[in-house]
Amino acid sequence: MNTFIHFMERRFIPVANKISSNRYLKSISTGSMALLGVIMLGSIFTVITSFSWEPYQSFLTTTHIGTVLNYIPDFTIDLLGLYMAFSIAYCGASIFDIKDQALGTGLISLVSFLLLSPITVNAKSQTSFLNVTYLGAKGVFVAIIVSLITIQLMKFFVKKNFTIKMPDGVPEMVTKSFTSLIPAVVIAALFGIVKYLFSITSFKTATDFIYTLLQEPLQSLTGTLPAFLILILISNLLWFFGIHGSMTVLPILMPIFLGYLASNTTAVAAGKAVPHVINFGLYDLACLGGSGATIGLVTCMFFFSKSKRYKAFSKIVFPSGLFGVNEPVIFGMPVMLNVMLLIPFLLTPLVIVTLGYVLISLGVITAPIGILGAGSLPPLVHGIVQGSLSFGIYELFATAISMLIYFPFFKALDNQAVQEEREAAEKDVSKDQN
């Protein structure tokens, strides 16, 4: 075990630290998380309209309430690429030290993204319009690439002072607008050239090129259970060594899962099965109670502790664990570098995710939609919010599995704590007698 820990400290952790602190990945992650409100808004209305009870669906149809409710996902989740083009550039500007130009960077990125989006012309009516398909999940990767390029070009112009200087006394917003004018002209011209170059290829658009050569293969890779389990294992290994493993793994999964979310909500709204089972919902299952699926650990601690130490500690970690916050147990118990808990900490998420995936594949439970940001909800409630009561019920079962796996390891620690407390008490008695 010491050899393993030494290897992790020398080889694995430095690489993980570099990944988690990478400013490009951090920009993507931060920009995606900033859209949580928009994503949740669209997801909530999708869930409201997705219950398959026939009288309820008839009510929504006859009253036209369903039509009204479906407007919201159309303009939130289904335009995810559009929002990401702004959000990643806006958040990334601060990360790349051009915070004063954050708004301008976000707007230029948004313009550039729209510039690359194809315009469809209706020959009959002589009208043209943007194809919203390219503004949603299909455009997520283009949005990411455009925003990151925009940040770097804006940073180059600002740091080199290739900007228009305004005299003192000019309002701040006007000054910022003129500061970003030269970069905006260059960036827009650049993406205009890119748009033309793609138009003379067989792909026709940058979105189709990226989607065909990059997004589809990546989605196929991260959409497989073995690849997903490996990422979960890496995340929890990092947590064991005190590093925020989720910050290493989520930037990789975030753009893929956001694409899945749009596809899943569209399918559910149409009354179809969830096409992408491995999504944020399954990731939340792996983090039931927090990374390492520690809900079983804190539940065992709360109900079965014999030692004074863990009885007192459980009153803090059990309530927070129910809502997916397990930093207190990771760093306070601690789970970090606690060899006694390494096996259950790594094994539990893999077991409950694999079993959940198998049950979904067999049709025993319904797959979650994959709503981002629902991970802080307790078991059962989380599954219901994800649009699947059966998945919520499975979360309760997964909690029981987590308890069974963690129990023998926790009891060993608890018995050790009881023994230490008994010996300390005996020493105190000896001192008093002397």
Coordinates of C-alpha atoms in Angstrom, one line a residue:
M1 CA 0.0 0.0 0.0
N2 CA 2.9 2.4 0.8
T3 CA 4.3 1.7 -2.7
F4 CA 1.0 2.5 -4.3
I5 CA 0.6 5.7 -2.4
H6 CA 4.2 6.7 -3.2
F7 CA 3.5 6.0 -6.9
M8 CA 0.3 8.1 -6.8
E9 CA 2.1 11.0 -5.2
R10 CA 5.0 11.0 -7.6
R11 CA 3.3 10.2 -10.9
F12 CA -0.5 10.5 -10.9
I13 CA -1.3 13.5 -8.6
P14 CA 1.0 16.0 -10.4
V15 CA -0.7 15.2 -13.7
A16 CA -4.2 15.4 -12.2
N17 CA -3.3 18.8 -10.7
K18 CA -2.2 20.1 -14.1
I19 CA -5.5 18.9 -15.6
S20 CA -7.7 20.4 -13.0
S21 CA -5.9 23.7 -13.1
N22 CA -5.8 24.0 -16.9
R23 CA -7.3 27.3 -17.7
Y24 CA -9.0 26.1 -20.9
L25 CA -10.8 23.3 -19.1
K26 CA -11.6 25.6 -16.2
S27 CA -13.2 28.1 -18.7
I28 CA -15.3 25.4 -20.2
S29 CA -16.4 24.0 -16.8
T30 CA -17.1 27.4 -15.3
G31 CA -19.0 28.6 -18.4
S32 CA -21.1 25.5 -18.5
M33 CA -21.9 25.7 -14.8
A34 CA -22.9 29.3 -15.2
L35 CA -25.8 28.1 -17.4
L36 CA -27.2 26.0 -14.6
G37 CA -30.2 28.3 -14.2
V38 CA -31.1 28.1 -17.9
I39 CA -30.6 24.3 -18.0
M40 CA -32.7 23.7 -14.9
L41 CA -35.4 26.0 -16.2
G42 CA -35.8 24.0 -19.4
S43 CA -35.4 20.7 -17.6
I44 CA -38.1 21.4 -15.1
F45 CA -40.6 22.1 -17.8
T46 CA -39.5 19.0 -19.7
V47 CA -40.1 16.9 -16.6
I48 CA -43.5 18.5 -16.0
T49 CA -44.7 17.5 -19.5
S50 CA -43.0 14.1 -19.6
F51 CA -45.2 12.1 -17.2
S52 CA -46.8 9.4 -19.2
W53 CA -50.1 9.1 -17.3
E54 CA -52.7 9.2 -20.1
P55 CA -55.3 11.4 -18.3
Y56 CA -52.6 13.9 -17.5
Q57 CA -51.3 14.0 -21.1
S58 CA -54.9 14.4 -22.4
F59 CA -55.4 17.3 -20.0
L60 CA -52.2 19.0 -21.3
T61 CA -53.3 18.4 -24.9
T62 CA -56.9 19.5 -24.6
T63 CA -56.2 22.6 -22.6
H64 CA -53.1 23.5 -24.7
I65 CA -51.1 23.9 -21.5
G66 CA -48.7 21.3 -22.9
T67 CA -48.0 23.5 -25.9
V68 CA -47.3 26.5 -23.7
L69 CA -45.0 24.5 -21.4
N70 CA -43.0 23.1 -24.3
Y71 CA -42.1 26.6 -25.4
I72 CA -39.6 26.9 -22.5
P73 CA -37.3 23.9 -23.4
D74 CA -37.4 25.1 -27.0
F75 CA -35.7 28.3 -26.0
T76 CA -33.5 27.0 -23.2
I77 CA -32.0 23.5 -23.6
D78 CA -32.6 23.5 -27.4
L79 CA -30.4 26.6 -27.8
L80 CA -27.6 25.4 -25.5
G81 CA -24.8 26.0 -28.0
L82 CA -25.9 29.6 -28.4
Y83 CA -25.7 30.3 -24.7
M84 CA -22.4 28.4 -24.2
A85 CA -20.8 30.6 -26.9
F86 CA -21.3 33.6 -24.7
S87 CA -21.0 32.0 -21.3
I88 CA -17.6 30.2 -21.8
A89 CA -16.1 33.3 -23.3
Y90 CA -17.5 35.6 -20.6
C91 CA -16.3 33.4 -17.7
G92 CA -13.0 32.5 -19.5
A93 CA -12.1 36.2 -19.9
S94 CA -11.7 36.4 -16.1
I95 CA -9.7 33.2 -15.9
F96 CA -7.3 34.4 -18.6
D97 CA -6.8 37.8 -16.9
I98 CA -8.9 40.1 -19.2
K99 CA -11.8 40.5 -16.8
D100 CA -12.4 44.1 -17.9
Q101 CA -13.2 42.8 -21.3
A102 CA -15.4 39.9 -20.2
L103 CA -18.7 41.3 -21.6
G104 CA -17.1 42.2 -24.9
T105 CA -15.4 38.9 -25.2
G106 CA -18.7 37.1 -24.6
L107 CA -20.6 39.1 -27.1
I108 CA -17.9 38.8 -29.8
S109 CA -17.8 35.0 -29.2
L110 CA -21.6 34.9 -29.6
V111 CA -21.5 36.9 -32.9
S112 CA -18.7 34.6 -34.2
F113 CA -20.7 31.5 -33.3
L114 CA -23.8 32.8 -35.1
L115 CA -21.6 33.7 -38.0
L116 CA -20.6 30.1 -38.4
S117 CA -24.2 28.9 -38.2
P118 CA -25.7 28.1 -41.6
I119 CA -28.5 30.2 -43.0
T120 CA -31.2 28.2 -44.8
V121 CA -32.9 29.9 -47.7
N122 CA -36.5 29.1 -48.7
A123 CA -36.6 29.4 -52.5
K124 CA -40.4 29.7 -52.7
S125 CA -40.9 32.5 -50.2
Q126 CA -37.4 34.0 -50.7
T127 CA -36.9 34.1 -47.0
S128 CA -33.8 33.0 -45.0
F129 CA -33.5 31.8 -41.4
L130 CA -31.1 30.3 -38.9
N131 CA -31.4 26.5 -38.5
V132 CA -31.9 26.2 -34.7
T133 CA -30.5 22.6 -34.9
Y134 CA -27.1 24.2 -35.1
L135 CA -27.7 26.4 -32.1
G136 CA -28.4 23.5 -29.7
A137 CA -26.6 20.3 -28.8
K138 CA -25.1 19.9 -32.2
G139 CA -23.4 23.3 -31.9
V140 CA -21.9 22.7 -28.4
F141 CA -18.4 21.8 -29.6
V142 CA -18.3 24.7 -32.1
A143 CA -19.4 27.0 -29.3
I144 CA -16.5 25.7 -27.1
I145 CA -13.9 26.1 -29.8
V146 CA -15.1 29.6 -30.9
S147 CA -15.2 30.9 -27.4
L148 CA -11.7 29.7 -26.5
I149 CA -10.3 31.1 -29.7
T150 CA -12.1 34.4 -29.1
I151 CA -10.6 34.6 -25.6
Q152 CA -7.1 34.1 -26.8
L153 CA -7.4 36.6 -29.6
M154 CA -9.0 39.2 -27.3
K155 CA -6.2 38.6 -24.8
F156 CA -3.6 39.1 -27.4
F157 CA -4.9 42.4 -28.6
V158 CA -5.5 43.7 -25.1
K159 CA -2.1 42.7 -23.7
K160 CA -0.4 44.1 -26.8
N161 CA -2.4 47.3 -26.5
F162 CA -3.8 47.0 -30.1
T163 CA -6.9 48.8 -29.0
I164 CA -8.6 52.2 -29.4
K165 CA -7.8 54.5 -26.4
M166 CA -10.6 56.8 -25.3
P167 CA -9.9 60.1 -23.4
D168 CA -10.6 60.5 -19.7
G169 CA -14.2 61.3 -18.9
V170 CA -15.7 59.0 -21.4
P171 CA -18.3 56.6 -19.7
E172 CA -16.8 53.2 -18.8
M173 CA -19.1 51.2 -20.9
V174 CA -18.3 53.3 -24.0
T175 CA -14.5 52.9 -23.3
K176 CA -14.8 49.1 -23.0
S177 CA -16.8 49.0 -26.3
F178 CA -14.2 50.9 -28.2
T179 CA -11.4 48.8 -26.6
S180 CA -12.9 45.7 -28.0
L181 CA -13.7 47.2 -31.4
I182 CA -10.4 46.3 -33.2
P183 CA -10.3 42.7 -31.8
A184 CA -14.0 42.4 -32.7
V185 CA -13.3 43.4 -36.3
V186 CA -10.4 40.9 -36.6
I187 CA -12.2 38.1 -34.9
A188 CA -15.3 38.5 -37.0
A189 CA -13.3 38.7 -40.2
L190 CA -11.4 35.6 -39.2
F191 CA -14.6 33.5 -38.6
G192 CA -16.1 35.0 -41.8
I193 CA -13.1 33.5 -43.7
V194 CA -13.6 30.2 -41.8
K195 CA -17.2 30.1 -42.8
Y196 CA -16.4 30.6 -46.4
L197 CA -13.7 28.0 -46.5
F198 CA -16.0 25.4 -45.0
S199 CA -18.7 26.3 -47.5
I200 CA -16.6 25.1 -50.4
T201 CA -15.9 21.7 -48.7
S202 CA -18.1 18.7 -48.6
F203 CA -19.0 19.4 -45.0
K204 CA -20.4 22.9 -45.9
T205 CA -20.4 24.1 -42.3
A206 CA -17.9 24.2 -39.4
T207 CA -20.6 22.6 -37.2
D208 CA -21.0 19.6 -39.4
F209 CA -17.3 19.2 -39.7
I210 CA -16.7 19.3 -35.9
Y211 CA -19.8 17.2 -35.2
T212 CA -18.8 14.5 -37.6
L213 CA -15.0 14.3 -36.8
L214 CA -15.0 15.2 -33.1
Q215 CA -18.3 15.3 -31.3
E216 CA -19.8 12.0 -32.5
P217 CA -16.6 9.9 -31.7
L218 CA -16.2 11.6 -28.3
Q219 CA -19.9 11.0 -27.5
S220 CA -19.5 7.3 -28.5
L221 CA -16.5 6.9 -26.2
T222 CA -17.9 8.6 -23.1
G223 CA -21.2 7.0 -23.8
T224 CA -19.8 3.5 -23.0
L225 CA -20.0 2.0 -19.5
P226 CA -16.4 1.0 -19.2
A227 CA -15.1 4.4 -20.2
F228 CA -17.5 6.0 -17.7
L229 CA -16.5 3.7 -14.9
I230 CA -12.8 4.5 -15.6
L231 CA -13.5 8.2 -15.3
I232 CA -15.4 7.7 -12.0
L233 CA -12.5 5.5 -10.7
I234 CA -10.0 8.3 -11.6
S235 CA -12.1 10.9 -9.9
N236 CA -12.4 9.0 -6.6
L237 CA -8.7 8.1 -6.6
L238 CA -8.0 11.8 -6.7
W239 CA -10.4 12.5 -3.9
F240 CA -8.7 9.8 -1.8
F241 CA -5.5 11.8 -2.2
G242 CA -7.2 15.0 -1.2
I243 CA -7.6 16.4 -4.8
H244 CA -11.0 17.5 -6.1
G245 CA -11.4 14.7 -8.6
S246 CA -14.7 16.0 -10.0
M247 CA -12.9 19.1 -11.2
T248 CA -10.6 16.8 -13.2
V249 CA -13.3 14.6 -14.7
L250 CA -16.3 17.0 -15.2
P251 CA -14.6 19.3 -17.7
I252 CA -14.2 16.3 -19.9
L253 CA -17.8 15.1 -19.4
M254 CA -19.5 18.5 -19.3
P255 CA -19.8 19.3 -23.0
I256 CA -20.7 15.7 -23.9
F257 CA -23.3 15.4 -21.2
L258 CA -24.8 18.8 -22.1
G259 CA -25.2 17.5 -25.6
Y260 CA -26.9 14.4 -24.2
L261 CA -29.3 16.5 -22.1
A262 CA -30.7 18.3 -25.1
S263 CA -31.2 15.0 -27.0
N264 CA -32.7 13.3 -24.0
T265 CA -35.2 16.1 -23.2
T266 CA -36.3 16.2 -26.8
A267 CA -36.9 12.4 -26.8
V268 CA -38.8 12.5 -23.5
A269 CA -41.0 15.4 -24.7
A270 CA -41.8 13.3 -27.7
G271 CA -42.8 10.3 -25.5
K272 CA -39.7 8.3 -26.5
A273 CA -37.1 6.5 -24.3
V274 CA -34.0 8.4 -23.2
P275 CA -31.4 7.7 -25.9
H276 CA -28.3 8.6 -23.8
V277 CA -28.4 6.6 -20.6
I278 CA -25.0 7.6 -19.3
N279 CA -25.5 11.2 -18.4
F280 CA -25.5 13.6 -15.4
G281 CA -28.1 11.5 -13.7
L282 CA -25.9 8.4 -13.7
Y283 CA -22.9 10.6 -12.6
D284 CA -25.0 11.8 -9.7
L285 CA -25.8 8.2 -8.8
A286 CA -22.0 7.6 -8.6
C287 CA -21.8 10.5 -6.2
L288 CA -24.8 9.5 -4.0
G289 CA -24.0 11.4 -0.8
G290 CA -20.9 12.8 -2.5
S291 CA -17.9 11.4 -4.3
G292 CA -17.4 7.7 -3.4
A293 CA -21.1 7.3 -2.9
T294 CA -20.5 7.9 0.8
I295 CA -24.2 8.1 1.7
G296 CA -23.8 4.5 3.0
L297 CA -20.9 5.5 5.2
V298 CA -22.6 8.4 6.8
T299 CA -25.8 6.5 7.3
C300 CA -24.0 3.6 9.0
M301 CA -22.2 6.1 11.1
F302 CA -25.4 7.8 12.1
F303 CA -27.3 4.7 13.0
F304 CA -24.7 2.2 14.1
S305 CA -21.9 4.1 15.8
K306 CA -20.8 2.9 19.2
S307 CA -17.9 5.3 19.8
K308 CA -18.4 8.8 21.1
R309 CA -16.2 10.2 18.3
Y310 CA -18.3 8.9 15.4
K311 CA -21.7 9.4 17.2
A312 CA -20.9 13.1 17.5
F313 CA -19.4 13.4 14.0
S314 CA -22.3 11.7 12.4
K315 CA -24.6 14.5 13.5
I316 CA -22.7 16.8 11.2
V317 CA -22.0 14.5 8.2
F318 CA -25.3 12.7 7.9
P319 CA -27.5 15.7 7.1
S320 CA -24.9 17.1 4.7
G321 CA -24.4 13.7 3.1
L322 CA -28.1 13.5 2.3
F323 CA -27.7 16.6 0.1
G324 CA -24.6 15.4 -1.6
V325 CA -22.0 17.3 0.4
N326 CA -19.3 15.0 1.7
E327 CA -16.3 17.3 2.2
P328 CA -16.8 17.0 6.0
V329 CA -16.4 13.3 5.8
I330 CA -13.7 13.3 3.2
F331 CA -11.5 15.7 5.1
G332 CA -12.9 15.5 8.6
M333 CA -13.2 11.7 9.3
P334 CA -11.0 11.6 7.2
V335 CA -11.6 9.4 4.2
M336 CA -8.6 11.0 2.5
L337 CA -5.5 8.8 2.8
N338 CA -7.5 6.4 5.1
V339 CA -6.4 3.0 3.8
M340 CA -9.2 1.3 5.7
L341 CA -11.8 3.1 3.5
L342 CA -10.0 2.9 0.2
I343 CA -11.7 -0.2 -1.1
P344 CA -15.3 0.8 -0.4
F345 CA -14.6 4.4 -1.5
L346 CA -13.5 3.1 -4.9
L347 CA -15.8 0.1 -5.2
T348 CA -19.2 1.4 -4.1
P349 CA -19.8 3.9 -7.0
L350 CA -18.7 1.3 -9.6
V351 CA -21.2 -1.3 -8.1
I352 CA -24.2 0.9 -7.9
V353 CA -23.7 2.5 -11.3
T354 CA -23.1 -0.8 -13.1
L355 CA -26.2 -2.3 -11.5
G356 CA -28.2 0.7 -12.3
Y357 CA -27.1 0.7 -15.9
V358 CA -27.9 -3.0 -16.2
L359 CA -31.4 -2.5 -14.8
I360 CA -32.0 0.4 -17.2
S361 CA -30.8 -1.8 -20.1
L362 CA -33.2 -4.5 -19.0
G363 CA -36.1 -2.1 -18.8
V364 CA -36.6 -2.6 -15.1
I365 CA -36.1 1.1 -14.3
T366 CA -36.4 4.2 -16.5
A367 CA -33.3 6.1 -17.3
P368 CA -32.8 9.6 -15.9
I369 CA -33.0 12.5 -18.3
G370 CA -29.6 13.9 -17.2
I371 CA -30.4 17.2 -15.7
L372 CA -27.4 19.2 -14.6
G373 CA -27.3 20.5 -11.0
A374 CA -29.7 18.1 -9.4
G375 CA -26.9 16.2 -7.6
S376 CA -27.5 18.0 -4.3
L377 CA -31.0 16.5 -4.0
P378 CA -31.5 13.5 -1.7
P379 CA -32.2 10.0 -3.0
L380 CA -35.6 9.4 -4.5
V381 CA -36.3 13.2 -4.9
H382 CA -33.3 13.3 -7.2
G383 CA -34.7 10.5 -9.4
I384 CA -38.1 12.1 -9.5
V385 CA -36.6 15.5 -10.6
Q386 CA -34.7 13.5 -13.3
G387 CA -38.0 12.4 -14.6
S388 CA -37.9 8.8 -13.4
L389 CA -39.7 7.6 -10.2
S390 CA -38.3 4.1 -10.7
F391 CA -34.7 5.6 -10.9
G392 CA -35.5 7.4 -7.6
I393 CA -36.6 4.2 -6.0
Y394 CA -33.4 2.5 -7.2
E395 CA -31.4 5.3 -5.5
L396 CA -32.9 4.2 -2.2
F397 CA -31.8 0.6 -3.0
A398 CA -28.4 2.0 -4.0
T399 CA -28.2 3.7 -0.6
A400 CA -28.7 0.3 1.0
I401 CA -26.0 -1.3 -1.2
S402 CA -23.6 1.5 -0.2
M403 CA -24.4 0.8 3.5
L404 CA -23.7 -2.9 3.0
I405 CA -20.3 -2.2 1.4
Y406 CA -19.2 0.4 3.8
F407 CA -20.5 -1.3 7.0
P408 CA -17.7 -3.8 7.7
F409 CA -15.0 -1.2 7.1
F410 CA -16.7 1.4 9.2
K411 CA -17.3 -1.0 12.0
A412 CA -13.6 -1.8 12.1
L413 CA -12.9 1.9 12.5
D414 CA -15.6 2.3 15.0
N415 CA -14.4 -0.6 17.1
Q416 CA -10.9 0.8 17.0
A417 CA -12.3 4.2 18.2
V418 CA -14.2 2.5 21.0
Q419 CA -11.1 0.7 22.1
E420 CA -9.1 3.9 22.1
E421 CA -11.8 5.7 24.1
R422 CA -11.9 2.8 26.7
E423 CA -8.1 2.9 27.1
A424 CA -8.2 6.7 27.4
A425 CA -10.9 6.4 30.1
E426 CA -8.9 3.7 32.0
K427 CA -5.8 6.0 31.9
D428 CA -7.9 8.9 33.3
V429 CA -9.2 6.6 36.1
S430 CA -5.6 5.5 36.9
K431 CA -4.4 9.1 37.2
D432 CA -7.3 10.0 39.5
Q433 CA -6.5 7.0 41.8
N434 CA -2.8 8.0 42.0

